[in-house]
Amino acid sequence: MRTLMNLTKEERDMRTILMAMAAALAAGGMTASALAQDAFDACEIFTQAEAEKALGVSVTPEPVNPKVKRPKVIPTCTWWGSKDGKPVSASTTFRTARTDADAQRAFGEEKFRFQSKPMLIDGAPAFWSAKQGALHLLKGRTWIAVAVGGAKPADRDIEASRKLAEAMAKKL
């Protein structure tokens, strides 16, 4: 199992970007699993097989620190791999709002905050943020952010992210 110190610069950069995405989603009024009492683990929805299909390489889960107590709600799942000697990852972050209106408001604010390309996936509003290198999808009161590809946002694949977002939307 790798520790943070053993990660490459690209992997640390990707981790920083993913944490910034999660913070941006949280700032938009979204809460992990809508303050639900039930446990939630994003990796139970976004499986290793789906990550391998999206990246086209074998992947491993993000390292877990055994000294830290595992939280009840884990909204982000990241799978890591290597392609052509460079680190790649597939990540999903799930956020749920209390109401549909809250979700739509926060989603709309995020869409206008970054230069984005509007999309429609399975009838649900979505957008690609090139600055973040992530595809955002809103289905009901659940918001999913998906990023597939390299450590830098410019190295992320919009088409692979779209296919992964479609698969995640079908599970909601």
Tab-separated table of C-alpha atoms in Angstrom, residues 8-144:
chain	number	residue	atom	x	y	z
A	8	THR	CA	4.495	10.869	-7.756
A	9	LYS	CA	4.127	14.605	-8.272
A	10	GLU	CA	1.398	13.963	-10.869
A	11	GLU	CA	-0.525	11.750	-8.457
A	12	ARG	CA	-0.251	14.372	-5.687
A	13	ASP	CA	-1.406	17.042	-8.178
A	14	MET	CA	-4.394	14.871	-9.194
A	15	ARG	CA	-5.251	14.342	-5.526
A	16	THR	CA	-5.111	18.104	-4.929
A	17	ILE	CA	-7.395	18.721	-7.928
A	18	LEU	CA	-9.884	16.104	-6.764
A	19	MET	CA	-9.948	17.602	-3.262
A	20	ALA	CA	-10.535	21.045	-4.811
A	21	MET	CA	-13.430	19.600	-6.855
A	22	ALA	CA	-14.953	18.147	-3.692
A	23	ALA	CA	-14.530	21.467	-1.875
A	24	ALA	CA	-16.124	23.354	-4.770
A	25	LEU	CA	-19.094	20.991	-4.738
A	26	ALA	CA	-19.458	21.333	-0.979
A	27	ALA	CA	-19.292	25.126	-1.209
A	28	GLY	CA	-22.191	24.992	-3.660
A	29	GLY	CA	-24.535	23.824	-0.911
A	30	MET	CA	-24.215	20.116	-1.545
A	31	THR	CA	-23.702	17.688	1.303
A	32	ALA	CA	-22.405	14.159	1.183
A	33	SER	CA	-25.328	11.793	1.047
A	34	ALA	CA	-27.749	14.524	2.149
A	35	LEU	CA	-26.745	14.176	5.769
A	36	ALA	CA	-28.114	10.654	5.561
A	37	GLN	CA	-27.886	8.281	8.474
A	38	ASP	CA	-26.936	5.425	6.154
A	39	ALA	CA	-23.341	4.645	5.306
A	40	PHE	CA	-22.264	5.471	1.763
A	41	ASP	CA	-19.105	4.440	-0.078
A	42	ALA	CA	-18.679	5.790	-3.606
A	43	CYS	CA	-16.483	2.797	-4.494
A	44	GLU	CA	-19.486	0.512	-4.008
A	45	ILE	CA	-21.185	2.339	-6.889
A	46	PHE	CA	-18.101	3.107	-9.012
A	47	THR	CA	-16.412	-0.279	-9.295
A	48	GLN	CA	-12.897	-1.284	-10.240
A	49	ALA	CA	-14.202	-2.947	-13.426
A	50	GLU	CA	-15.838	0.324	-14.523
A	51	ALA	CA	-12.623	2.247	-13.836
A	52	GLU	CA	-10.576	-0.252	-15.840
A	53	LYS	CA	-13.031	-0.006	-18.729
A	54	ALA	CA	-12.900	3.830	-18.642
A	55	LEU	CA	-9.092	4.007	-18.504
A	56	GLY	CA	-8.249	0.948	-20.570
A	57	VAL	CA	-5.637	-0.204	-18.006
A	58	SER	CA	-5.646	-2.157	-14.757
A	59	VAL	CA	-6.221	0.014	-11.700
A	60	THR	CA	-5.757	-0.036	-7.954
A	61	PRO	CA	-7.766	1.778	-5.279
A	62	GLU	CA	-6.545	4.907	-3.575
A	63	PRO	CA	-4.307	3.997	-0.652
A	64	VAL	CA	-6.029	3.903	2.740
A	65	ASN	CA	-4.337	5.122	5.881
A	66	PRO	CA	-4.934	2.386	8.481
A	67	LYS	CA	-4.339	4.867	11.315
A	68	VAL	CA	-7.341	7.000	10.349
A	69	LYS	CA	-10.868	5.914	11.263
A	70	ARG	CA	-12.920	5.193	8.161
A	71	PRO	CA	-15.755	7.741	7.844
A	72	LYS	CA	-19.364	6.644	7.517
A	73	VAL	CA	-19.835	8.597	4.287
A	74	ILE	CA	-17.185	8.428	1.548
A	75	PRO	CA	-18.390	10.595	-1.370
A	76	THR	CA	-15.320	10.211	-3.628
A	77	CYS	CA	-13.860	7.117	-5.246
A	78	THR	CA	-10.586	7.231	-7.195
A	79	TRP	CA	-8.917	4.366	-9.027
A	80	TRP	CA	-5.266	4.733	-10.092
A	81	GLY	CA	-3.355	3.193	-12.973
A	82	SER	CA	-0.468	3.839	-15.320
A	83	LYS	CA	-0.617	4.344	-19.073
A	84	ASP	CA	2.507	4.840	-21.190
A	85	GLY	CA	4.506	5.330	-17.987
A	86	LYS	CA	2.295	8.194	-16.776
A	87	PRO	CA	-0.185	8.044	-13.893
A	88	VAL	CA	-3.860	8.092	-14.824
A	89	SER	CA	-6.966	7.943	-12.705
A	90	ALA	CA	-10.721	7.660	-12.858
A	91	SER	CA	-12.627	9.446	-10.140
A	92	THR	CA	-16.236	10.086	-9.183
A	93	THR	CA	-17.565	12.396	-6.505
A	94	PHE	CA	-21.185	12.076	-5.418
A	95	ARG	CA	-23.067	14.918	-3.740
A	96	THR	CA	-26.703	14.990	-2.714
A	97	ALA	CA	-28.773	18.045	-1.894
A	98	ARG	CA	-31.737	18.183	0.449
A	99	THR	CA	-34.124	19.142	-2.359
A	100	ASP	CA	-34.178	19.138	-6.152
A	101	ALA	CA	-34.270	22.946	-6.116
A	102	ASP	CA	-31.133	23.138	-3.945
A	103	ALA	CA	-29.346	20.728	-6.285
A	104	GLN	CA	-30.349	22.692	-9.397
A	105	ARG	CA	-29.267	25.991	-7.848
A	106	ALA	CA	-25.841	24.686	-6.776
A	107	PHE	CA	-25.332	22.893	-10.107
A	108	GLY	CA	-26.225	26.063	-12.048
A	109	GLU	CA	-23.869	28.189	-9.957
A	110	GLU	CA	-21.012	25.750	-10.573
A	111	LYS	CA	-21.745	25.658	-14.305
A	112	PHE	CA	-21.437	29.428	-14.576
A	113	ARG	CA	-18.444	29.626	-12.261
A	114	PHE	CA	-16.258	27.777	-14.752
A	115	GLN	CA	-16.165	28.077	-18.496
A	116	SER	CA	-18.130	24.986	-19.433
A	117	LYS	CA	-19.572	23.026	-22.337
A	118	PRO	CA	-23.258	22.160	-21.735
A	119	MET	CA	-24.310	18.567	-22.388
A	120	LEU	CA	-27.312	16.286	-21.952
A	121	ILE	CA	-26.699	12.725	-20.712
A	122	ASP	CA	-29.625	10.315	-20.480
A	123	GLY	CA	-31.986	13.295	-20.281
A	124	ALA	CA	-30.098	14.833	-17.353
A	125	PRO	CA	-28.287	18.185	-17.481
A	126	ALA	CA	-24.503	17.935	-17.580
A	127	PHE	CA	-21.488	20.045	-18.439
A	128	TRP	CA	-17.792	19.593	-19.141
A	129	SER	CA	-15.428	21.921	-17.300
A	130	ALA	CA	-12.124	22.011	-19.189
A	131	LYS	CA	-10.560	24.055	-16.391
A	132	GLN	CA	-11.333	21.278	-13.893
A	133	GLY	CA	-11.025	18.451	-16.413
A	134	ALA	CA	-14.283	17.031	-15.093
A	135	LEU	CA	-17.760	16.234	-16.315
A	136	HIS	CA	-20.588	17.220	-13.975
A	137	LEU	CA	-23.994	15.526	-14.142
A	138	LEU	CA	-27.157	16.302	-12.193
A	139	LYS	CA	-29.814	13.631	-11.814
A	140	GLY	CA	-32.603	14.504	-9.434
A	141	ARG	CA	-30.953	15.811	-6.312
A	142	THR	CA	-27.701	13.893	-6.871
A	143	TRP	CA	-24.718	15.577	-8.505
A	144	ILE	CA	-21.856	13.509	-9.887
